[in-house]
Amino acid sequence: MSSGKGLRVCVIGAGAAGLCAARHVSAQSKWFQKPVVYELNSLLGGTWVYNEQVGADQFGNPIHSSMYERMKTNLPKEVMAFPDFPFPSSPDSFLHHTKIQSYLEQYCRHFALDQFIQYNKKVELVQVQPDQSWLVKVQDLPSQSVAEAIFDVILVCNGHYSVPYYAPISNIERFQGIRMHSHDYRNPTRFQGMNVALLGAAASGIDISLEIAEEATQVYLCHNNPSIPSKLPTNMVQVPGIVECISPQGFVLADGSKVQVDCLLYCTGYEFQFPFLDGSCQVKVENRTVKPLYKHLVHCEHPTMAFLGIPTQICPFPFFHYQLLWYLKTLIHPGSKLPSEADMKADTDREMQERLAQGIPKRHFHKMGAIQWRYMEELAAQADLDPPNPQVEQLYNLVHGRRKTKLTQYKADQFELDHSGKFQLRQ
Ligand code: FAD
């Protein structure tokens, strides 16, 4: 597989995951050639590259980022940071998105990563070759010319908060109001005086409904989760999920009640998509699950392809760090070799069965939440890395609890370490 001068690694995307990949591949020059990072944007940062435009970019590609103007992180910077690169010190914990973009630029500068990134390059095709290497076709967007290159390893870092998923609603074609997805939400000004229904109450649904409540007459946060036990603005109510559209502005909800709205905003999440993977790669997405992956990361049939950051409800940057270092080790250390294809598939099946037995639906297979810590610890132990800092898990849990009951206030929280080394709320 190796050309003798080290493995040739292709990284698809220069968001946080792709940057983390470039940082660690380039640091192990004994084993790897200089990584090649293809990025279709003209800037690094992926999700964190705010674009006030919606729709298509200058080259006709869909705008990638779902970032909105006033967005502040829902995780504190102490939890978000890569383990080997803290955020610059500041009293604030929940940062405006521009600060995360600057942090990623600093990460890039600190580890001299820009030399590896090719901007305005869209990966169009990845194909397995008979010798198990990878053919990659890349379009240079300004000139539209297409070039080919061969790699030993593919790191898929194209993100999964870009392609909107619209939950189905019966007779939705009857609706005559504004219909949009949170991917295209930028700020609340256009909702002034409107009645707005937001469908879905995950992080974006909650955050955006609070913003819109500042301008709208009435906000309905429609969802089938347990009720959020927090005080909400007086013009915002939680109601059951939407079932059917019954008139140009009317919807029936899961409990049979009705609402009349001017706008329906889908906050129903995103699709996993890998349009550049040729059929030879044999990657499928079923029930919001990417298959066949071992540890949500390695392609069981083509283990020289890995997908960073597929799981949801995680702390993404530390997660990328552990996934990446563990995976690189499996490529270079004979003692850390991956199990056989059959064993990797059996391990994934076992995990799926365990989760089904716990009542977790198939479509939530990649949802981690509390189990992310054991996952990262396991990878760290297998790759001889320092385990995740327990203070980070403790702060994550502290914030999780505060968010539940103090939705409108928790982003003003600041934290400090007490004498026993635990994070406490700064009073
Ligand atoms: P992305 O950042 O999406 O980067 C993928 C990159 O791949 C992009 O630059 C894209 O242009 C490029 N690309 C895609 N296709 C191709 C192709 N064919 N060829 C070349 N390049 C390609 N995380 C937190 O930790 N804290 C938060 O508070 C938080 N808030 C969020 C709020 C919103 C609204 C969203 C959408 C996400 C939020 N996240 C948050 C999650 C965030 O997505 C991750 O933190 C992380 O930035 C994801 O990084 P990534 O590299 O996996 O993907």
Coordinates of C-alpha atoms and ligand atoms in Angstrom, one line a residue:
M1 CA 0.0 0.0 0.0
S2 CA 2.7 2.5 1.0
S3 CA 4.8 4.0 -1.7
G4 CA 7.8 3.6 0.6
K5 CA 7.9 7.4 1.4
G6 CA 4.9 7.2 3.7
L7 CA 1.2 6.9 3.1
R8 CA -0.5 9.4 0.9
V9 CA -3.4 10.9 2.8
C10 CA -6.3 12.8 1.3
V11 CA -8.5 14.9 3.6
I12 CA -11.9 16.0 2.2
G13 CA -12.9 19.3 3.8
A14 CA -11.1 21.9 5.9
G15 CA -13.6 22.3 8.7
A16 CA -12.5 21.5 12.3
A17 CA -12.3 17.8 11.5
G18 CA -10.2 18.3 8.4
L19 CA -7.9 20.7 10.2
C20 CA -7.4 18.2 13.0
A21 CA -6.6 15.5 10.5
A22 CA -4.0 17.8 8.7
R23 CA -2.5 18.7 12.1
H24 CA -1.9 15.1 13.2
V25 CA -1.0 13.5 9.8
S26 CA 1.6 16.3 9.2
A27 CA 3.1 15.7 12.6
Q28 CA 3.9 12.1 11.8
S29 CA 6.1 12.6 8.8
K30 CA 7.9 9.3 9.4
W31 CA 4.7 7.4 8.4
F32 CA 2.8 9.8 6.2
Q33 CA 3.5 12.1 3.3
K34 CA 2.3 15.7 3.6
P35 CA -1.5 15.5 3.7
V36 CA -3.5 17.0 0.9
V37 CA -6.6 18.8 2.1
Y38 CA -9.3 19.7 -0.5
E39 CA -11.7 22.4 0.5
L40 CA -14.5 23.6 -1.7
N41 CA -14.8 27.0 0.0
S42 CA -12.2 29.8 -0.2
L43 CA -11.9 29.8 3.6
L44 CA -11.2 27.2 6.3
G45 CA -13.6 26.5 9.1
G46 CA -16.6 24.8 7.5
T47 CA -19.7 25.3 9.7
W48 CA -18.0 28.4 11.3
V49 CA -17.7 30.3 8.1
Y50 CA -20.7 32.5 8.4
N51 CA -22.3 33.5 5.1
E52 CA -25.2 35.9 5.1
Q53 CA -26.2 34.6 1.7
V54 CA -28.4 31.5 1.4
G55 CA -28.9 29.2 -1.6
A56 CA -25.9 28.8 -3.9
D57 CA -22.4 30.3 -3.9
Q58 CA -20.7 32.0 -6.8
F59 CA -19.8 28.6 -8.3
G60 CA -23.4 27.3 -8.0
N61 CA -22.6 25.0 -5.1
P62 CA -25.1 25.0 -2.1
I63 CA -23.9 27.3 0.7
H64 CA -22.3 24.9 3.2
S65 CA -22.6 26.7 6.5
S66 CA -25.8 26.7 8.6
M67 CA -24.5 29.4 10.9
Y68 CA -26.7 32.3 11.9
E69 CA -25.8 35.9 12.6
R70 CA -26.2 36.1 16.4
M71 CA -25.3 32.5 17.2
K72 CA -23.4 31.8 20.4
T73 CA -22.0 28.3 21.1
N74 CA -24.1 26.0 23.2
L75 CA -21.0 24.4 24.7
P76 CA -18.5 26.4 26.7
K77 CA -15.1 27.0 25.2
E78 CA -13.5 25.0 28.0
V79 CA -15.4 21.9 26.6
M80 CA -15.1 22.8 23.0
A81 CA -11.4 23.1 22.7
F82 CA -9.1 20.6 21.0
P83 CA -7.2 18.9 23.9
D84 CA -3.9 20.2 22.6
F85 CA -5.0 23.7 21.8
P86 CA -6.9 25.7 24.4
F87 CA -9.0 28.8 23.5
P88 CA -7.4 32.1 24.3
S89 CA -8.2 33.1 27.9
S90 CA -11.3 35.2 28.4
P91 CA -14.0 35.4 31.1
D92 CA -16.7 34.4 28.6
S93 CA -17.4 30.7 28.1
F94 CA -20.1 30.7 25.4
L95 CA -18.6 32.5 22.5
H96 CA -20.0 34.2 19.4
H97 CA -19.4 32.1 16.3
T98 CA -16.8 34.5 14.9
K99 CA -14.6 33.6 17.9
I100 CA -14.7 29.9 16.9
Q101 CA -13.7 30.8 13.4
S102 CA -10.8 32.8 14.7
Y103 CA -9.8 29.9 17.0
L104 CA -9.7 27.6 14.0
E105 CA -7.6 30.1 12.1
Q106 CA -5.2 30.3 15.0
Y107 CA -5.1 26.5 15.2
C108 CA -4.2 26.5 11.5
R109 CA -1.5 29.1 11.9
H110 CA 0.0 27.5 15.0
F111 CA 0.4 24.1 13.3
A112 CA 1.3 25.6 9.9
L113 CA -1.6 23.8 8.2
D114 CA -2.3 26.3 5.4
Q115 CA 0.4 24.8 3.3
F116 CA -1.6 21.6 3.0
I117 CA -5.0 23.1 2.1
Q118 CA -6.1 23.6 -1.5
Y119 CA -9.0 26.0 -1.5
N120 CA -11.8 26.2 -4.1
K121 CA -11.3 22.5 -4.8
K122 CA -14.3 20.3 -4.9
V123 CA -13.8 16.6 -4.5
E124 CA -16.1 15.1 -7.2
L125 CA -15.2 11.5 -7.1
V126 CA -13.5 8.9 -4.9
Q127 CA -13.1 5.5 -6.4
V128 CA -11.4 2.3 -5.2
Q129 CA -8.6 1.1 -7.5
P130 CA -7.8 -2.6 -8.1
D131 CA -4.7 -2.3 -5.9
Q132 CA -6.9 -0.8 -3.1
S133 CA -5.5 2.7 -3.5
W134 CA -8.0 5.5 -4.1
L135 CA -8.5 7.6 -7.2
V136 CA -9.7 11.1 -6.3
K137 CA -11.0 13.5 -8.9
V138 CA -11.0 17.2 -7.9
Q139 CA -12.6 20.1 -9.7
D140 CA -10.9 23.5 -9.5
L141 CA -14.0 25.7 -9.1
P142 CA -12.7 28.9 -10.7
S143 CA -11.4 27.2 -13.8
Q144 CA -13.7 24.2 -13.7
S145 CA -10.7 22.0 -14.7
V146 CA -10.6 18.5 -13.2
A147 CA -7.4 16.9 -11.9
E148 CA -6.8 13.3 -10.6
A149 CA -4.6 12.0 -7.8
I150 CA -4.0 8.7 -6.2
F151 CA -4.0 8.2 -2.4
D152 CA -3.5 5.4 0.1
V153 CA -5.9 6.8 2.8
I154 CA -9.1 8.9 2.5
L155 CA -10.3 10.9 5.5
V156 CA -13.8 12.0 4.9
C157 CA -14.4 15.3 6.8
N158 CA -17.2 16.9 4.8
G159 CA -19.4 17.7 7.8
H160 CA -23.1 16.7 8.2
Y161 CA -24.9 19.9 9.1
S162 CA -25.4 21.2 5.6
V163 CA -28.0 19.2 3.7
P164 CA -31.4 19.9 5.2
Y165 CA -33.7 17.1 6.2
Y166 CA -37.4 18.1 5.9
A167 CA -39.6 15.9 8.2
P168 CA -42.6 14.8 6.2
I169 CA -46.0 16.5 6.9
S170 CA -49.2 15.3 5.4
N171 CA -50.7 17.7 2.7
I172 CA -47.9 20.2 3.2
E173 CA -48.5 21.5 -0.4
R174 CA -51.7 23.2 1.0
F175 CA -49.5 25.5 3.1
Q176 CA -49.2 29.0 1.6
G177 CA -47.0 30.7 4.1
I178 CA -43.2 30.9 4.3
R179 CA -41.5 27.5 4.5
M180 CA -37.9 27.3 5.3
H181 CA -35.2 25.2 7.0
S182 CA -32.9 26.3 9.8
H183 CA -30.0 25.8 7.4
D184 CA -31.3 29.0 5.7
Y185 CA -32.0 31.0 8.9
R186 CA -29.8 34.0 9.4
N187 CA -31.5 36.4 11.8
P188 CA -35.0 37.1 13.2
T189 CA -35.8 40.5 11.6
R190 CA -38.0 39.1 8.8
F191 CA -40.3 37.4 11.3
Q192 CA -41.5 40.7 12.9
G193 CA -45.2 40.5 13.7
M194 CA -45.6 36.9 12.4
N195 CA -46.9 33.8 14.0
V196 CA -44.2 31.2 13.5
A197 CA -44.1 27.5 14.0
L198 CA -40.7 25.8 14.5
L199 CA -40.7 22.0 14.0
G200 CA -38.1 20.2 16.1
A201 CA -36.5 21.1 19.5
A202 CA -32.9 20.0 19.3
A203 CA -30.2 22.6 19.8
S204 CA -30.9 24.8 16.8
G205 CA -34.7 24.6 17.1
I206 CA -34.6 25.9 20.7
D207 CA -32.0 28.5 20.0
I208 CA -33.6 29.9 16.9
S209 CA -37.1 29.9 18.5
L210 CA -35.8 32.1 21.3
E211 CA -34.3 34.5 18.8
I212 CA -37.5 34.7 16.7
A213 CA -39.6 35.3 19.8
E214 CA -37.8 38.6 20.1
E215 CA -39.5 39.8 16.9
A216 CA -42.5 37.5 16.2
T217 CA -46.0 37.9 17.6
Q218 CA -46.3 34.2 18.6
V219 CA -43.8 31.4 18.4
Y220 CA -44.9 27.7 18.6
L221 CA -42.1 25.3 19.3
C222 CA -43.6 22.1 18.0
H223 CA -42.0 18.9 19.2
N224 CA -42.7 15.4 20.6
N225 CA -39.8 15.4 23.2
P226 CA -40.5 15.8 26.9
S227 CA -41.5 19.3 27.7
I228 CA -38.5 21.7 28.3
P229 CA -38.8 22.6 32.0
S230 CA -37.4 26.1 31.5
K231 CA -39.1 29.5 31.7
L232 CA -39.7 30.7 28.1
P233 CA -40.6 34.2 26.7
T234 CA -44.3 35.0 27.2
N235 CA -45.0 34.8 23.4
M236 CA -43.5 31.3 23.0
V237 CA -45.2 28.0 23.8
Q238 CA -44.2 24.4 23.4
V239 CA -46.8 22.3 21.6
P240 CA -46.8 18.8 20.2
G241 CA -45.3 18.0 16.8
I242 CA -47.1 18.9 13.5
V243 CA -49.0 16.1 11.8
E244 CA -50.9 17.6 8.9
C245 CA -51.5 20.8 7.0
I246 CA -55.3 21.5 6.8
S247 CA -55.5 25.0 5.2
P248 CA -53.2 27.7 3.7
Q249 CA -52.0 28.6 7.2
G250 CA -53.4 25.8 9.5
F251 CA -51.8 22.8 11.0
V252 CA -53.1 19.9 13.1
L253 CA -50.7 18.9 15.9
A254 CA -50.1 15.4 17.4
D255 CA -52.7 16.0 20.2
G256 CA -55.4 17.1 17.7
S257 CA -55.1 20.8 18.5
K258 CA -54.6 23.4 15.7
V259 CA -52.3 26.3 15.0
Q260 CA -52.5 29.1 12.4
V261 CA -49.1 30.4 11.3
D262 CA -47.4 32.6 8.7
C263 CA -44.2 30.7 8.6
L264 CA -43.1 27.1 9.2
L265 CA -39.4 26.7 10.0
Y266 CA -38.1 23.1 9.9
C267 CA -35.5 22.5 12.6
T268 CA -35.5 18.8 11.8
G269 CA -31.8 18.3 11.2
Y270 CA -29.6 17.3 8.4
E271 CA -28.8 14.4 6.1
F272 CA -25.5 12.5 5.8
Q273 CA -24.4 12.8 2.2
F274 CA -21.3 11.8 0.4
P275 CA -22.1 12.6 -3.2
F276 CA -18.4 12.2 -4.2
L277 CA -18.2 8.5 -3.1
D278 CA -18.4 6.3 -6.2
G279 CA -20.4 3.0 -6.0
S280 CA -17.1 1.1 -5.6
C281 CA -16.8 2.7 -2.1
Q282 CA -19.9 0.8 -1.0
V283 CA -21.0 3.3 1.5
K284 CA -24.7 3.4 2.3
V285 CA -26.8 5.7 4.5
E286 CA -29.8 4.0 5.9
N287 CA -32.0 5.3 8.8
R288 CA -29.6 8.2 9.3
T289 CA -26.8 5.6 9.8
V290 CA -23.6 5.5 7.8
K291 CA -22.7 1.9 6.9
P292 CA -20.6 -0.1 7.2
L293 CA -18.5 1.6 9.8
Y294 CA -16.5 0.2 12.7
K295 CA -16.6 2.4 15.8
H296 CA -18.7 5.0 13.8
L297 CA -15.4 5.8 12.0
V298 CA -13.6 3.1 9.9
H299 CA -15.0 1.6 6.7
C300 CA -15.2 -2.1 7.5
E301 CA -14.6 -3.2 3.9
H302 CA -12.1 -0.5 3.0
P303 CA -10.3 0.3 6.2
T304 CA -8.1 2.9 4.5
M305 CA -11.2 5.1 4.5
A306 CA -12.4 6.8 7.7
F307 CA -15.2 9.2 8.4
L308 CA -14.5 11.8 11.1
G309 CA -17.2 13.1 13.4
I310 CA -20.2 11.1 12.3
P311 CA -21.7 10.9 15.8
T312 CA -24.1 13.5 17.0
Q313 CA -24.5 15.0 20.5
I314 CA -20.8 15.0 21.1
C315 CA -18.1 17.6 21.9
P316 CA -16.9 17.7 18.3
F317 CA -13.4 19.0 18.5
P318 CA -12.1 16.7 21.3
F319 CA -14.0 13.9 19.6
F320 CA -12.2 14.5 16.3
H321 CA -8.8 14.5 18.1
Y322 CA -9.3 11.0 19.7
Q323 CA -10.8 9.5 16.6
L324 CA -8.0 10.7 14.4
L325 CA -5.1 9.7 16.6
W326 CA -6.6 6.3 17.3
Y327 CA -7.2 5.7 13.6
L328 CA -3.7 6.9 12.5
K329 CA -2.3 4.4 15.0
T330 CA -4.2 1.5 13.4
L331 CA -2.6 2.5 10.1
I332 CA 1.0 2.5 11.2
H333 CA 1.5 0.3 14.2
P334 CA 1.3 -3.5 13.6
G335 CA 0.3 -4.0 17.2
S336 CA -2.7 -1.7 16.8
K337 CA -4.1 -3.3 13.6
L338 CA -7.8 -3.3 13.1
P339 CA -9.8 -6.5 13.6
S340 CA -10.8 -8.5 10.5
E341 CA -13.7 -7.2 8.4
A342 CA -16.0 -9.9 9.8
D343 CA -15.0 -9.0 13.4
M344 CA -15.5 -5.2 12.8
K345 CA -18.9 -5.9 11.3
A346 CA -19.8 -8.2 14.2
D347 CA -18.8 -5.5 16.7
T348 CA -21.0 -2.9 15.0
D349 CA -23.9 -5.3 14.9
R350 CA -23.4 -6.1 18.6
E351 CA -23.5 -2.3 19.4
M352 CA -26.6 -1.8 17.3
Q353 CA -28.4 -4.7 19.0
E354 CA -27.4 -3.4 22.5
R355 CA -28.8 0.0 21.7
L356 CA -32.0 -1.4 20.2
A357 CA -32.4 -3.5 23.4
Q358 CA -32.2 -0.2 25.3
G359 CA -35.1 1.1 23.3
I360 CA -32.9 3.4 21.2
P361 CA -34.3 3.6 17.6
K362 CA -32.1 2.6 14.7
R363 CA -32.0 6.2 13.4
H364 CA -30.3 7.3 16.6
F365 CA -27.4 4.8 16.3
H366 CA -24.9 7.7 15.9
K367 CA -26.4 9.7 18.7
M368 CA -23.9 9.5 21.6
G369 CA -24.5 12.0 24.4
A370 CA -23.3 10.5 27.7
I371 CA -21.6 7.5 26.1
Q372 CA -19.2 9.8 24.2
W373 CA -16.8 9.9 27.2
R374 CA -16.4 6.1 27.4
Y375 CA -15.9 6.0 23.6
M376 CA -13.1 8.6 23.8
E377 CA -11.6 6.8 26.8
E378 CA -11.6 3.5 24.9
L379 CA -9.9 5.1 21.9
A380 CA -7.4 6.9 24.1
A381 CA -6.5 3.6 26.0
Q382 CA -6.1 1.7 22.8
A383 CA -3.9 4.3 21.2
D384 CA -1.8 5.1 24.3
L385 CA -3.1 8.6 24.6
D386 CA -3.9 10.7 27.6
P387 CA -7.6 10.1 28.4
P388 CA -10.1 13.0 28.1
N389 CA -9.8 15.4 30.9
P390 CA -12.4 14.5 33.5
Q391 CA -12.9 18.2 34.2
V392 CA -14.3 18.6 30.7
E393 CA -16.9 15.9 31.2
Q394 CA -17.8 17.4 34.6
L395 CA -18.3 20.8 33.0
Y396 CA -20.3 19.3 30.1
N397 CA -22.6 17.7 32.6
L398 CA -22.9 20.9 34.6
V399 CA -23.9 22.9 31.5
H400 CA -26.3 20.2 30.4
G401 CA -28.2 20.5 33.7
R402 CA -28.2 24.4 33.6
R403 CA -29.4 24.4 30.0
K404 CA -32.5 22.4 30.8
T405 CA -33.8 24.8 33.3
K406 CA -32.2 28.1 32.4
L407 CA -32.6 28.2 28.6
T408 CA -32.7 32.0 28.3
Q409 CA -29.8 32.6 30.7
Y410 CA -27.2 29.8 30.5
K411 CA -25.1 31.3 27.8
A412 CA -24.2 34.2 30.1
D413 CA -22.6 31.6 32.5
Q414 CA -18.9 31.8 33.3
F415 CA -17.0 29.1 35.1
E416 CA -14.0 28.8 37.3
L417 CA -12.1 25.9 38.9
D418 CA -12.6 25.4 42.6
H419 CA -9.9 24.2 45.1
S420 CA -10.8 20.6 44.3
G421 CA -10.2 21.1 40.6
K422 CA -13.9 21.1 39.6
F423 CA -15.6 23.7 37.5
Q424 CA -18.1 25.8 39.3
L425 CA -20.3 28.6 38.2
R426 CA -18.6 32.0 38.8
Q427 CA -20.9 34.0 41.0
Ligands
FAD1 P1 -17.8 21.2 8.7 O1 -17.5 22.3 9.7 O2 -19.1 21.2 8.1 O3 -16.7 21.2 7.6 C1 -16.8 20.4 6.4 C2 -15.9 21.1 5.3 O4 -15.9 20.2 4.2 C3 -16.5 22.4 4.8 O5 -15.5 23.4 4.9 C4 -16.9 22.1 3.4 O6 -16.8 23.2 2.6 C5 -16.0 20.9 3.0 N1 -16.5 20.1 2.0 C6 -17.7 19.5 1.9 N2 -17.8 18.8 0.8 C7 -16.7 18.9 0.1 C8 -16.2 18.4 -1.2 N3 -16.9 17.7 -1.9 N4 -14.9 18.8 -1.5 C9 -14.2 19.6 -0.7 N5 -14.6 20.1 0.4 C10 -15.8 19.7 0.9 N6 -20.2 22.4 17.8 C11 -19.7 22.7 19.0 O7 -18.7 22.2 19.4 N7 -20.3 23.8 19.7 C12 -21.3 24.5 19.2 O8 -21.8 25.4 19.9 C13 -21.8 24.1 18.0 N8 -22.9 24.8 17.4 C14 -23.3 24.5 16.2 C15 -24.3 25.3 15.6 C16 -24.7 25.1 14.3 C17 -25.8 26.0 13.7 C18 -24.2 24.0 13.6 C19 -24.7 23.8 12.2 C20 -23.2 23.2 14.1 C21 -22.8 23.5 15.4 N9 -21.8 22.7 16.0 C22 -21.3 23.0 17.3 C23 -21.2 21.5 15.3 C24 -20.1 21.8 14.3 O9 -20.6 21.4 13.1 C25 -18.9 21.1 14.7 O10 -18.4 21.8 15.8 C26 -17.7 21.1 13.7 O11 -17.4 22.4 13.3 C27 -18.0 20.2 12.5 O12 -16.8 20.2 11.8 P2 -16.5 19.3 10.5 O13 -15.2 19.5 10.0 O14 -16.9 17.9 10.8 O15 -17.6 19.8 9.4

